[in-house]
Coordinates of N, CA, C and O in Angstrom, one line a residue:
M19 N 109.2 92.8 74.8 CA 110.6 92.6 74.9 C 111.2 93.4 76.1 O 110.8 94.5 76.3
Q20 N 112.0 92.8 76.9 CA 112.6 93.4 78.0 C 113.7 94.4 77.6 O 114.4 94.1 76.6
R21 N 113.7 95.6 78.2 CA 114.8 96.6 78.0 C 115.7 96.7 79.2 O 115.2 96.7 80.4
V22 N 117.0 96.7 79.0 CA 118.0 96.8 80.0 C 118.9 98.0 79.7 O 119.2 98.3 78.6
A23 N 119.2 98.7 80.8 CA 120.2 99.9 80.6 C 121.4 99.6 81.6 O 121.2 99.3 82.7
N24 N 122.6 99.8 81.1 CA 123.8 99.6 81.9 C 124.8 100.7 81.6 O 124.6 101.5 80.6
C25 N 125.8 100.8 82.4 CA 126.8 101.9 82.2 C 128.2 101.5 82.5 O 128.5 100.8 83.5
I26 N 129.1 101.9 81.6 CA 130.5 101.8 81.8 C 130.9 103.1 82.5 O 130.9 104.2 82.0
Y27 N 131.3 103.0 83.8 CA 131.7 104.2 84.6 C 133.2 104.1 84.8 O 133.7 103.1 85.3
I28 N 133.9 105.2 84.5 CA 135.4 105.2 84.6 C 135.7 106.3 85.6 O 135.2 107.4 85.6
K29 N 136.7 105.9 86.5 CA 137.2 106.8 87.5 C 138.7 106.4 87.7 O 139.0 105.3 87.9
N30 N 139.5 107.4 87.6 CA 141.0 107.2 87.8 C 141.5 106.0 86.9 O 142.2 105.2 87.3
N31 N 141.1 106.0 85.6 CA 141.5 105.0 84.6 C 141.1 103.6 85.0 O 141.8 102.6 84.6
Q32 N 140.0 103.5 85.8 CA 139.5 102.2 86.2 C 138.0 102.1 85.9 O 137.3 103.1 86.0
I33 N 137.6 100.9 85.7 CA 136.2 100.6 85.4 C 135.6 99.8 86.5 O 136.2 98.9 87.0
L34 N 134.4 100.2 87.0 CA 133.7 99.5 88.0 C 132.8 98.4 87.4 O 132.0 98.7 86.6
L35 N 133.1 97.1 87.8 CA 132.3 96.0 87.3 C 131.7 95.2 88.4 O 132.2 95.2 89.5
L36 N 130.7 94.4 88.0 CA 130.0 93.6 89.0 C 130.2 92.1 88.7 O 130.1 91.7 87.5
Q37 N 130.7 91.4 89.7 CA 130.9 89.9 89.5 C 129.7 89.2 89.9 O 129.3 89.2 91.1
K38 N 129.0 88.6 88.9 CA 127.8 87.8 89.2 C 128.1 86.5 89.8 O 129.0 85.8 89.3
P39 N 127.5 86.1 90.9 CA 127.8 84.8 91.6 C 127.5 83.6 90.8 O 128.2 82.6 91.0
R40 N 126.6 83.6 89.9 CA 126.2 82.3 89.2 C 127.3 81.7 88.4 O 127.6 80.5 88.5
R41 N 128.0 82.5 87.6 CA 129.1 82.0 86.8 C 130.5 82.6 87.2 O 131.5 82.1 86.7
G42 N 130.5 83.6 88.0 CA 131.7 84.3 88.4 C 132.2 85.3 87.4 O 133.3 85.8 87.4
W43 N 131.4 85.5 86.4 CA 131.7 86.4 85.3 C 131.5 87.9 85.7 O 130.6 88.2 86.6
W44 N 132.3 88.8 85.1 CA 132.1 90.2 85.4 C 131.1 90.8 84.4 O 131.1 90.3 83.3
A45 N 130.4 91.7 84.9 CA 129.3 92.3 84.1 C 129.3 93.8 84.3 O 129.8 94.4 85.3
I46 N 128.6 94.5 83.4 CA 128.4 96.0 83.4 C 127.2 96.2 84.3 O 126.2 95.7 84.1
P47 N 127.4 97.0 85.4 CA 126.2 97.3 86.3 C 125.1 98.0 85.5 O 125.3 98.8 84.7
G48 N 123.9 97.5 85.8 CA 122.7 98.1 85.3 C 121.5 97.2 85.5 O 121.6 96.2 86.2
G49 N 120.4 97.4 84.9 CA 119.2 96.6 85.1 C 118.0 97.0 84.2 O 118.2 97.8 83.2
K50 N 116.9 96.5 84.6 CA 115.7 96.6 83.8 C 115.1 98.0 83.8 O 115.1 98.7 84.8
V51 N 114.7 98.4 82.6 CA 114.0 99.7 82.4 C 112.5 99.5 82.8 O 111.9 98.6 82.2
E52 N 112.0 100.4 83.7 CA 110.6 100.3 84.1 C 109.8 101.0 83.0 O 110.2 101.9 82.3
P53 N 108.5 100.5 82.9 CA 107.6 101.1 81.8 C 107.5 102.6 81.8 O 107.4 103.2 80.7
E54 N 107.6 103.2 82.9 CA 107.3 104.7 83.0 C 108.6 105.5 82.9 O 108.5 106.8 82.9
E55 N 109.7 104.9 82.7 CA 111.0 105.7 82.7 C 111.7 105.7 81.3 O 111.5 104.7 80.6
T56 N 112.5 106.7 81.1 CA 113.3 106.6 79.9 C 114.5 105.8 80.2 O 114.9 105.5 81.3
V57 N 115.3 105.4 79.1 CA 116.4 104.5 79.3 C 117.5 105.3 80.1 O 118.2 104.7 80.9
K58 N 117.6 106.6 79.9 CA 118.5 107.4 80.6 C 118.2 107.5 82.1 O 119.0 107.3 83.0
Q59 N 116.9 107.7 82.4 CA 116.5 107.7 83.8 C 116.8 106.3 84.5 O 117.2 106.2 85.6
A60 N 116.5 105.2 83.7 CA 116.7 103.9 84.2 C 118.2 103.6 84.5 O 118.5 103.0 85.5
V61 N 119.1 104.0 83.6 CA 120.5 103.7 83.8 C 121.0 104.5 85.1 O 121.8 103.9 85.8
I62 N 120.6 105.7 85.3 CA 121.0 106.4 86.5 C 120.4 105.7 87.7 O 121.2 105.5 88.7
R63 N 119.2 105.3 87.7 CA 118.6 104.6 88.9 C 119.2 103.3 89.1 O 119.6 103.0 90.2
E64 N 119.3 102.5 88.1 CA 119.8 101.1 88.2 C 121.3 101.1 88.7 O 121.7 100.3 89.5
Y65 N 122.1 102.1 88.1 CA 123.5 102.1 88.5 C 123.6 102.5 90.0 O 124.4 101.8 90.7
W66 N 122.8 103.4 90.4 CA 122.9 103.7 91.8 C 122.4 102.5 92.7 O 123.1 102.2 93.7
E67 N 121.3 101.9 92.3 CA 120.9 100.7 93.1 C 121.9 99.6 93.2 O 122.1 99.0 94.2
E68 N 122.6 99.4 92.1 CA 123.6 98.3 92.1 C 125.0 98.7 92.6 O 125.7 97.8 93.0
T69 N 125.3 100.0 92.6 CA 126.7 100.3 93.0 C 126.8 101.3 94.2 O 127.8 101.4 94.8
G70 N 125.7 102.1 94.4 CA 125.8 103.2 95.4 C 126.4 104.5 94.8 O 126.5 105.5 95.5
I71 N 126.6 104.5 93.5 CA 127.1 105.7 92.8 C 126.1 106.3 91.9 O 125.4 105.6 91.2
T72 N 125.9 107.6 92.0 CA 125.0 108.3 91.1 C 125.8 108.9 90.0 O 126.6 109.8 90.1
I73 N 125.6 108.3 88.8 CA 126.4 108.7 87.6 C 125.8 110.0 87.1 O 124.6 110.3 87.2
K74 N 126.6 110.8 86.5 CA 126.2 112.1 86.0 C 126.5 112.2 84.5 O 127.5 111.6 84.0
N75 N 125.6 112.7 83.7 CA 125.7 112.9 82.3 C 126.1 111.7 81.5 O 127.1 111.7 80.7
P76 N 125.4 110.6 81.7 CA 125.7 109.4 80.9 C 125.4 109.6 79.4 O 124.4 110.3 79.1
V77 N 126.3 109.1 78.6 CA 126.2 109.2 77.1 C 126.0 107.8 76.5 O 126.7 106.9 76.8
L78 N 124.9 107.7 75.7 CA 124.6 106.5 75.0 C 125.7 106.1 74.0 O 126.1 106.9 73.2
T79 N 126.2 104.8 74.2 CA 127.3 104.4 73.3 C 126.9 103.2 72.4 O 127.5 102.9 71.4
G80 N 125.8 102.5 72.8 CA 125.4 101.3 72.1 C 124.0 100.9 72.4 O 123.5 101.0 73.5
I81 N 123.3 100.3 71.3 CA 122.0 99.7 71.5 C 122.1 98.3 70.9 O 122.5 98.2 69.7
Y82 N 121.8 97.3 71.7 CA 122.1 95.9 71.3 C 120.8 95.1 71.5 O 120.1 95.2 72.5
T83 N 120.6 94.1 70.6 CA 119.6 93.1 70.7 C 120.3 91.8 71.1 O 121.3 91.5 70.5
F84 N 119.8 91.1 72.1 CA 120.3 89.8 72.5 C 119.3 88.7 72.2 O 118.1 88.9 72.6
L85 N 119.7 87.7 71.6 CA 118.8 86.5 71.3 C 119.5 85.3 72.0 O 120.7 85.0 71.8
M86 N 118.7 84.6 72.8 CA 119.2 83.4 73.4 C 118.5 82.3 72.7 O 117.2 82.2 72.6
R87 N 119.3 81.3 72.2 CA 118.7 80.2 71.4 C 119.0 78.9 72.2 O 120.0 78.7 72.8
N88 N 118.0 78.0 72.0 CA 118.2 76.6 72.6 C 118.9 75.8 71.6 O 119.3 76.2 70.5
G89 N 119.1 74.5 71.9 CA 119.9 73.6 71.1 C 119.3 73.4 69.7 O 120.1 73.1 68.7
D90 N 118.0 73.6 69.4 CA 117.5 73.5 68.1 C 117.6 74.9 67.4 O 117.0 75.0 66.3
Q91 N 118.3 75.8 67.9 CA 118.4 77.2 67.4 C 117.1 78.0 67.4 O 117.0 79.0 66.7
N92 N 116.1 77.5 68.1 CA 114.9 78.3 68.2 C 115.1 79.4 69.3 O 115.7 79.2 70.3
E93 N 114.5 80.5 68.9 CA 114.7 81.6 69.9 C 113.9 81.3 71.1 O 112.8 80.9 71.1
I94 N 114.5 81.6 72.3 CA 113.8 81.3 73.5 C 113.7 82.6 74.3 O 112.8 82.7 75.1
R95 N 114.6 83.6 74.1 CA 114.5 84.8 74.9 C 115.1 85.9 74.0 O 116.0 85.7 73.3
E96 N 114.6 87.2 74.2 CA 115.1 88.3 73.5 C 115.0 89.5 74.4 O 114.0 89.7 75.1
W97 N 116.0 90.3 74.4 CA 116.0 91.6 75.1 C 116.9 92.6 74.4 O 117.7 92.3 73.6
M98 N 116.6 93.9 74.8 CA 117.4 95.0 74.2 C 118.2 95.6 75.4 O 117.7 95.8 76.5
M99 N 119.5 96.0 75.1 CA 120.3 96.6 76.1 C 120.8 98.0 75.5 O 121.3 98.0 74.4
F100 N 120.7 99.0 76.4 CA 121.2 100.3 76.1 C 122.4 100.6 77.0 O 122.3 100.6 78.2
T101 N 123.6 100.7 76.3 CA 124.8 100.9 77.1 C 125.2 102.3 77.1 O 125.3 103.0 76.0
F102 N 125.6 102.8 78.2 CA 126.0 104.2 78.4 C 127.5 104.3 78.9 O 128.0 103.3 79.4
F103 N 128.0 105.4 78.8 CA 129.4 105.7 79.3 C 129.3 106.9 80.2 O 128.6 107.9 79.9
A104 N 130.0 106.9 81.3 CA 130.0 108.1 82.2 C 131.4 108.1 82.9 O 132.0 107.1 83.2
N105 N 131.9 109.3 83.1 CA 133.1 109.5 83.9 C 132.9 110.6 85.0 O 133.9 111.0 85.5
E106 N 131.7 110.9 85.3 CA 131.4 111.7 86.4 C 130.3 111.0 87.3 O 129.4 110.4 86.7
G107 N 130.5 111.1 88.6 CA 129.6 110.5 89.5 C 129.8 110.9 90.9 O 130.9 111.5 91.2
E108 N 128.9 110.6 91.8 CA 129.0 110.9 93.2 C 128.7 109.7 94.0 O 127.8 108.9 93.6
G109 N 129.4 109.6 95.1 CA 129.1 108.5 96.0 C 130.3 107.5 96.0 O 131.2 107.6 95.2
E110 N 130.2 106.6 96.9 CA 131.3 105.5 97.1 C 130.7 104.2 96.6 O 129.6 103.8 97.0
A111 N 131.4 103.4 95.9 CA 131.0 102.1 95.4 C 130.8 101.2 96.6 O 131.7 101.1 97.5
K112 N 129.7 100.4 96.6 CA 129.5 99.4 97.6 C 130.5 98.2 97.3 O 131.0 98.1 96.2
E113 N 130.8 97.4 98.3 CA 131.7 96.3 98.0 C 130.9 95.1 97.5 O 131.4 94.3 96.6
E114 N 129.7 94.9 97.9 CA 128.9 93.8 97.5 C 127.4 94.2 97.6 O 127.0 94.9 98.5
T115 N 126.6 93.6 96.7 CA 125.2 93.8 96.7 C 124.5 92.5 96.5 O 125.2 91.5 96.4
L116 N 123.2 92.5 96.5 CA 122.5 91.3 96.2 C 122.8 90.7 94.8 O 122.7 89.5 94.5
E117 N 123.2 91.6 93.9 CA 123.6 91.2 92.5 C 125.0 90.6 92.4 O 125.3 89.9 91.4
G118 N 125.8 90.9 93.4 CA 127.2 90.3 93.3 C 128.2 91.3 93.9 O 127.9 92.2 94.6
K119 N 129.5 91.0 93.7 CA 130.6 91.7 94.2 C 131.0 92.8 93.2 O 131.2 92.5 92.0
L120 N 131.3 94.0 93.7 CA 131.8 95.1 92.9 C 133.3 95.3 93.1 O 133.8 95.1 94.2
Q121 N 133.9 95.6 92.0 CA 135.4 95.8 92.0 C 135.8 96.7 90.9 O 135.3 96.6 89.8
W122 N 136.8 97.6 91.2 CA 137.4 98.5 90.2 C 138.5 97.7 89.5 O 139.3 96.9 90.1
H123 N 138.6 97.9 88.2 CA 139.6 97.2 87.4 C 140.3 98.2 86.5 O 139.6 99.0 85.9
P124 N 141.6 98.1 86.4 CA 142.3 99.0 85.4 C 141.8 98.7 84.0 O 141.6 97.5 83.6
I125 N 141.6 99.7 83.2 CA 141.0 99.6 81.9 C 141.7 98.5 81.0 O 141.1 97.7 80.4
E126 N 143.1 98.6 81.1 CA 143.9 97.7 80.2 C 143.8 96.2 80.7 O 144.1 95.3 79.9
K127 N 143.2 95.9 81.8 CA 143.1 94.5 82.3 C 141.7 93.9 82.0 O 141.5 92.7 82.1
V128 N 140.8 94.8 81.6 CA 139.4 94.3 81.5 C 139.3 93.2 80.4 O 138.5 92.2 80.5
K129 N 140.1 93.3 79.3 CA 140.0 92.3 78.2 C 140.4 90.9 78.7 O 140.1 89.9 78.0
H130 N 141.0 90.8 79.8 CA 141.4 89.5 80.4 C 140.4 88.9 81.4 O 140.6 87.8 81.8
L131 N 139.4 89.7 81.7 CA 138.4 89.2 82.7 C 137.4 88.2 82.1 O 137.0 88.4 81.0
P132 N 137.0 87.2 82.9 CA 135.9 86.4 82.4 C 134.6 87.1 82.4 O 134.2 87.7 83.4
M133 N 133.9 87.1 81.2 CA 132.6 87.7 81.0 C 132.0 87.1 79.8 O 132.7 86.4 79.0
A134 N 130.7 87.4 79.6 CA 130.1 87.0 78.3 C 130.9 87.5 77.2 O 131.4 88.7 77.2
E135 N 131.1 86.7 76.2 CA 132.0 87.0 75.1 C 131.8 88.4 74.4 O 132.7 89.1 74.1
G136 N 130.5 88.7 74.2 CA 130.2 89.9 73.5 C 130.4 91.2 74.4 O 130.6 92.3 73.8
D137 N 130.5 91.0 75.7 CA 130.7 92.1 76.6 C 132.0 92.8 76.4 O 132.1 94.0 76.6
H138 N 133.0 92.1 76.0 CA 134.3 92.7 75.7 C 134.2 93.7 74.6 O 134.8 94.8 74.7
S139 N 133.5 93.4 73.5 CA 133.4 94.4 72.4 C 132.4 95.5 72.8 O 132.7 96.7 72.4
I140 N 131.4 95.3 73.7 CA 130.6 96.3 74.1 C 131.3 97.3 75.0 O 131.2 98.5 74.9
I141 N 132.2 96.8 75.9 CA 133.0 97.7 76.7 C 134.0 98.5 75.8 O 134.2 99.7 76.0
R142 N 134.6 97.8 74.9 CA 135.6 98.5 74.0 C 134.9 99.6 73.2 O 135.4 100.7 73.1
Q143 N 133.7 99.4 72.8 CA 132.9 100.4 72.1 C 132.7 101.6 73.0 O 132.8 102.7 72.6
A144 N 132.2 101.3 74.2 CA 131.9 102.4 75.2 C 133.1 103.2 75.5 O 133.0 104.4 75.7
L145 N 134.3 102.6 75.5 CA 135.5 103.3 75.9 C 136.1 104.0 74.7 O 136.7 105.2 74.9
F146 N 136.1 103.4 73.5 CA 136.9 104.0 72.4 C 136.1 104.3 71.2 O 136.6 105.0 70.3
G147 N 134.8 104.0 71.1 CA 134.0 104.3 69.9 C 133.7 105.7 69.8 O 133.6 106.4 70.8
K148 N 133.4 106.2 68.6 CA 133.1 107.6 68.4 C 131.6 107.8 68.2 O 131.1 108.9 68.4
D149 N 130.9 106.8 67.7 CA 129.4 106.9 67.5 C 128.7 105.9 68.3 O 129.3 105.0 68.8
V150 N 127.4 106.0 68.2 CA 126.5 104.9 68.8 C 126.6 103.7 67.9 O 126.5 103.8 66.7
L151 N 126.9 102.5 68.5 CA 127.0 101.3 67.8 C 125.7 100.5 68.0 O 125.1 100.5 69.1
F152 N 125.2 99.9 66.9 CA 124.0 99.1 67.0 C 124.4 97.6 66.7 O 125.3 97.4 65.8
G153 N 123.9 96.7 67.5 CA 124.3 95.3 67.3 C 123.3 94.3 67.7 O 122.4 94.6 68.4
T154 N 123.6 93.1 67.2 CA 122.8 91.9 67.6 C 123.7 90.8 68.0 O 124.7 90.5 67.2
F155 N 123.5 90.2 69.1 CA 124.3 89.1 69.6 C 123.4 87.9 69.8 O 122.4 88.0 70.5
E156 N 123.8 86.7 69.3 CA 123.1 85.5 69.5 C 123.9 84.6 70.4 O 125.1 84.3 70.1
Y157 N 123.3 84.1 71.4 CA 124.0 83.2 72.4 C 123.2 81.9 72.6 O 121.9 81.9 72.3
T158 N 123.9 80.9 73.0 CA 123.2 79.7 73.5 C 122.7 79.9 74.9 O 123.0 81.0 75.5
E159 N 121.9 79.0 75.4 CA 121.4 79.2 76.8 C 122.5 79.3 77.8 O 122.3 79.9 78.9
D160 N 123.6 78.7 77.6 CA 124.8 78.7 78.5 C 125.8 79.8 78.1 O 126.9 79.8 78.6
F161 N 125.3 80.8 77.4 CA 126.0 82.0 77.0 C 127.3 81.7 76.2 O 128.3 82.4 76.3
R162 N 127.2 80.8 75.3 CA 128.3 80.6 74.2 C 127.8 81.5 73.1 O 126.7 81.4 72.6
L163 N 128.7 82.4 72.6 CA 128.4 83.3 71.5 C 128.3 82.5 70.2 O 129.2 81.8 69.8
L164 N 127.1 82.6 69.6 CA 126.9 81.9 68.3 C 127.3 82.9 67.1 O 127.9 82.5 66.2
S165 N 126.8 84.1 67.2 CA 127.2 85.1 66.2 C 126.9 86.5 66.7 O 126.2 86.7 67.7
Y166 N 127.4 87.5 66.0 CA 127.1 88.8 66.3 C 127.3 89.7 65.0 O 128.1 89.3 64.2
K167 N 126.6 90.8 65.0 CA 126.8 91.7 63.9 C 126.6 93.1 64.5 O 125.8 93.3 65.4
T168 N 127.3 94.1 63.9 CA 127.2 95.4 64.4 C 127.3 96.4 63.2 O 127.8 96.0 62.2
D169 N 126.7 97.6 63.4 CA 126.8 98.6 62.4 C 126.6 100.0 63.1 O 126.2 100.0 64.3
R170 N 126.9 101.0 62.4 CA 126.8 102.4 63.0 C 125.7 103.1 62.4 O 125.2 102.9 61.4

């Protein structure tokens, strides 16, 4: 199973998000965890690679399983995502990378941005949750949310 680590980074009441070119949706910067690294090491490395910012003291806010199902509801892909929160970092955000365009967004506007349906609740948890949230999200191949469940 693939492991992914990403981070909600806040600076001046704004969140830095990545707009993926394929759908134009906004996403939380991060990427794959390499076999030899911890998820915390991975989120720091991946965040820097995708944004140019070195996050400091990231705090784990959620662990999620994602299931992608085809039309027959058969599982076709599965991965785990470890989401962190940080409000300390060094460096200047890039404007664009191979992954897409980076842009700062006021926190209160994020709920109106186009993104995978479950990402809104993942971001809300990272910003306002008090404990680590565990969840499972099921999507179709074209990222239509079929179901989700969460617990603490």
